[in-house]
């Protein structure tokens, strides 16, 4: 699978419901180093796959906060086997900083008997070669709160103290019913489990649509952690979840408010420029052979309308608050042009 664990972490309980293994390495990298890993520029490497929605969150937050110089990034390919994500995009199939062929090596450097799934995102301590954490919800929060010394000038406040309780509440519902809800539908082992997940997913999307019909962003008048977490699921909805995971009451493009909200974020620097549509589709359709036995990757959908005007400015709000948009991606981190949404679907 992606992010949450690799394929070995997928579990369907006796009732047919998908269960996510959420037992992550919870060690934190903090400004004061209280858990043995102090924030230091150049010491750590963020390992991601652009295919994975959980890793995509960390890519976006790193971009928005301007942490590229302080925290390097290794990018795995879009597919993996039962053992691990691999660095097949790099010369000779090895990460140029860590020297690893597989992310699994960093987990075994931490614990030779590591028993769980090998997940992205993961932050690796470069000197030791050992993974520090793969606790993806905490990683993005800590990039905001613990890495402040290295934020760019004009970095937005993605997790402001005055809004944290509301952000946490919104994130909780979005995780249960949307981020994880699409997986609960897609991997359901019974009709009953699927219908329950499907119903909860679209009930939550309807509620979010109602909320966003009155305000530009999920919490407050600026982009926050909550928007990042919803965006990565929405960006995969029509290309993957609608068909592959049977989340097909409507496409995102058929939900006017949510689609306009999505386009607003997609067209914001730091969001759309992290989306690799080729990697996303190849991952889900090639790896999930239990759902898609042939491994055939669909050519669609047409995503040219992701660039259409969204009109969300009429609701007010300031995407970056008192801050500024991030600059362009680093040249080595630019998504290949042919992988960027908006290219025409072959006739």
PDB file of N, CA and C in Angstrom, residues 216-251:
ATOM      1  N   UNK A 216     -13.177  29.975   2.911  1.00  0.00           N
ATOM      2  CA  UNK A 216     -12.247  29.566   1.858  1.00  0.00           C
ATOM      3  C   UNK A 216     -11.396  28.362   2.264  1.00  0.00           C
ATOM      4  N   UNK A 217     -10.999  28.313   3.529  1.00  0.00           N
ATOM      5  CA  UNK A 217     -10.153  27.233   4.011  1.00  0.00           C
ATOM      6  C   UNK A 217     -10.832  26.526   5.175  1.00  0.00           C
ATOM      7  N   UNK A 218     -10.303  25.388   5.565  1.00  0.00           N
ATOM      8  CA  UNK A 218     -11.002  24.549   6.544  1.00  0.00           C
ATOM      9  C   UNK A 218     -11.068  25.185   7.932  1.00  0.00           C
ATOM     10  N   UNK A 219      -9.993  25.841   8.346  1.00  0.00           N
ATOM     11  CA  UNK A 219      -9.951  26.426   9.689  1.00  0.00           C
ATOM     12  C   UNK A 219      -9.345  27.825   9.585  1.00  0.00           C
ATOM     13  N   UNK A 220     -10.057  28.829  10.065  1.00  0.00           N
ATOM     14  CA  UNK A 220      -9.549  30.183   9.973  1.00  0.00           C
ATOM     15  C   UNK A 220      -9.560  30.695   8.546  1.00  0.00           C
ATOM     16  N   UNK A 221      -8.802  31.765   8.298  1.00  0.00           N
ATOM     17  CA  UNK A 221      -8.825  32.386   6.967  1.00  0.00           C
ATOM     18  C   UNK A 221      -7.521  32.178   6.207  1.00  0.00           C
ATOM     19  N   UNK A 222      -6.696  31.223   6.663  1.00  0.00           N
ATOM     20  CA  UNK A 222      -5.452  30.919   5.978  1.00  0.00           C
ATOM     21  C   UNK A 222      -5.307  29.403   5.821  1.00  0.00           C
ATOM     22  N   UNK A 223      -4.350  29.008   5.019  1.00  0.00           N
ATOM     23  CA  UNK A 223      -4.033  27.590   4.856  1.00  0.00           C
ATOM     24  C   UNK A 223      -3.435  27.056   6.154  1.00  0.00           C
ATOM     25  N   UNK A 224      -3.905  25.893   6.585  1.00  0.00           N
ATOM     26  CA  UNK A 224      -3.357  25.256   7.779  1.00  0.00           C
ATOM     27  C   UNK A 224      -3.073  23.784   7.488  1.00  0.00           C
ATOM     28  N   UNK A 225      -2.560  23.114   8.500  1.00  0.00           N
ATOM     29  CA  UNK A 225      -2.312  21.670   8.441  1.00  0.00           C
ATOM     30  C   UNK A 225      -3.552  20.910   7.978  1.00  0.00           C
ATOM     31  N   UNK A 226      -4.729  21.396   8.347  1.00  0.00           N
ATOM     32  CA  UNK A 226      -5.967  20.709   7.960  1.00  0.00           C
ATOM     33  C   UNK A 226      -6.140  20.687   6.448  1.00  0.00           C
ATOM     34  N   UNK A 227      -5.817  21.771   5.779  1.00  0.00           N
ATOM     35  CA  UNK A 227      -5.955  21.819   4.322  1.00  0.00           C
ATOM     36  C   UNK A 227      -4.951  20.894   3.642  1.00  0.00           C
ATOM     37  N   UNK A 228      -3.746  20.841   4.178  1.00  0.00           N
ATOM     38  CA  UNK A 228      -2.742  19.942   3.619  1.00  0.00           C
ATOM     39  C   UNK A 228      -3.238  18.505   3.670  1.00  0.00           C
ATOM     40  N   UNK A 229      -3.813  18.103   4.800  1.00  0.00           N
ATOM     41  CA  UNK A 229      -4.229  16.711   4.982  1.00  0.00           C
ATOM     42  C   UNK A 229      -5.405  16.329   4.089  1.00  0.00           C
ATOM     43  N   UNK A 230      -6.312  17.247   3.855  1.00  0.00           N
ATOM     44  CA  UNK A 230      -7.430  16.938   2.969  1.00  0.00           C
ATOM     45  C   UNK A 230      -6.986  16.955   1.515  1.00  0.00           C
ATOM     46  N   UNK A 231      -6.106  17.884   1.163  1.00  0.00           N
ATOM     47  CA  UNK A 231      -5.692  18.043  -0.231  1.00  0.00           C
ATOM     48  C   UNK A 231      -5.118  16.759  -0.811  1.00  0.00           C
ATOM     49  N   UNK A 232      -4.284  16.053  -0.060  1.00  0.00           N
ATOM     50  CA  UNK A 232      -3.607  14.903  -0.653  1.00  0.00           C
ATOM     51  C   UNK A 232      -4.576  13.766  -0.971  1.00  0.00           C
ATOM     52  N   UNK A 233      -5.680  13.677  -0.253  1.00  0.00           N
ATOM     53  CA  UNK A 233      -6.709  12.703  -0.628  1.00  0.00           C
ATOM     54  C   UNK A 233      -7.512  13.195  -1.826  1.00  0.00           C
ATOM     55  N   UNK A 234      -7.878  14.463  -1.831  1.00  0.00           N
ATOM     56  CA  UNK A 234      -8.657  15.001  -2.956  1.00  0.00           C
ATOM     57  C   UNK A 234      -7.885  14.904  -4.267  1.00  0.00           C
ATOM     58  N   UNK A 235      -6.577  15.090  -4.226  1.00  0.00           N
ATOM     59  CA  UNK A 235      -5.796  15.052  -5.465  1.00  0.00           C
ATOM     60  C   UNK A 235      -5.734  13.654  -6.061  1.00  0.00           C
ATOM     61  N   UNK A 236      -6.038  12.644  -5.263  1.00  0.00           N
ATOM     62  CA  UNK A 236      -6.038  11.258  -5.742  1.00  0.00           C
ATOM     63  C   UNK A 236      -7.458  10.735  -5.978  1.00  0.00           C
ATOM     64  N   UNK A 237      -8.449  11.539  -5.732  1.00  0.00           N
ATOM     65  CA  UNK A 237      -9.816  11.033  -5.735  1.00  0.00           C
ATOM     66  C   UNK A 237     -10.266  10.581  -7.123  1.00  0.00           C
ATOM     67  N   UNK A 238     -10.232  11.483  -8.086  1.00  0.00           N
ATOM     68  CA  UNK A 238     -10.687  11.105  -9.425  1.00  0.00           C
ATOM     69  C   UNK A 238      -9.712  10.154 -10.128  1.00  0.00           C
ATOM     70  N   UNK A 239      -8.383  10.374 -10.022  1.00  0.00           N
ATOM     71  CA  UNK A 239      -7.468   9.456 -10.705  1.00  0.00           C
ATOM     72  C   UNK A 239      -7.455   8.042 -10.131  1.00  0.00           C
ATOM     73  N   UNK A 240      -7.773   7.879  -8.837  1.00  0.00           N
ATOM     74  CA  UNK A 240      -7.624   6.564  -8.210  1.00  0.00           C
ATOM     75  C   UNK A 240      -8.856   6.124  -7.428  1.00  0.00           C
ATOM     76  N   UNK A 241      -9.252   6.892  -6.423  1.00  0.00           N
ATOM     77  CA  UNK A 241     -10.219   6.394  -5.449  1.00  0.00           C
ATOM     78  C   UNK A 241     -11.609   6.193  -6.036  1.00  0.00           C
ATOM     79  N   UNK A 242     -11.995   7.037  -6.969  1.00  0.00           N
ATOM     80  CA  UNK A 242     -13.336   6.918  -7.552  1.00  0.00           C
ATOM     81  C   UNK A 242     -13.545   5.553  -8.193  1.00  0.00           C
ATOM     82  N   UNK A 243     -12.581   5.094  -8.973  1.00  0.00           N
ATOM     83  CA  UNK A 243     -12.722   3.812  -9.653  1.00  0.00           C
ATOM     84  C   UNK A 243     -12.056   2.668  -8.915  1.00  0.00           C
ATOM     85  N   UNK A 244     -10.778   2.823  -8.625  1.00  0.00           N
ATOM     86  CA  UNK A 244      -9.981   1.747  -8.032  1.00  0.00           C
ATOM     87  C   UNK A 244     -10.511   1.323  -6.664  1.00  0.00           C
ATOM     88  N   UNK A 245     -10.952   2.301  -5.863  1.00  0.00           N
ATOM     89  CA  UNK A 245     -11.462   2.019  -4.516  1.00  0.00           C
ATOM     90  C   UNK A 245     -12.988   2.056  -4.446  1.00  0.00           C
ATOM     91  N   UNK A 246     -13.656   2.146  -5.599  1.00  0.00           N
ATOM     92  CA  UNK A 246     -15.121   2.080  -5.662  1.00  0.00           C
ATOM     93  C   UNK A 246     -15.803   3.210  -4.889  1.00  0.00           C
ATOM     94  N   UNK A 247     -15.137   4.361  -4.811  1.00  0.00           N
ATOM     95  CA  UNK A 247     -15.734   5.532  -4.139  1.00  0.00           C
ATOM     96  C   UNK A 247     -16.454   6.362  -5.204  1.00  0.00           C
ATOM     97  N   UNK A 248     -17.529   5.804  -5.747  1.00  0.00           N
ATOM     98  CA  UNK A 248     -18.045   6.309  -7.013  1.00  0.00           C
ATOM     99  C   UNK A 248     -19.449   6.899  -6.950  1.00  0.00           C
ATOM    100  N   UNK A 249     -19.846   7.421  -5.803  1.00  0.00           N
ATOM    101  CA  UNK A 249     -21.127   8.152  -5.812  1.00  0.00           C
ATOM    102  C   UNK A 249     -21.031   9.348  -6.743  1.00  0.00           C
ATOM    103  N   UNK A 250     -19.925  10.047  -6.632  1.00  0.00           N
ATOM    104  CA  UNK A 250     -19.611  11.180  -7.504  1.00  0.00           C
ATOM    105  C   UNK A 250     -18.108  11.269  -7.644  1.00  0.00           C
ATOM    106  N   UNK A 251     -17.661  11.862  -8.725  1.00  0.00           N
ATOM    107  CA  UNK A 251     -16.273  12.276  -8.837  1.00  0.00           C
ATOM    108  C   UNK A 251     -16.090  13.588  -8.078  1.00  0.00           C
TER     109      UNK A 251
END
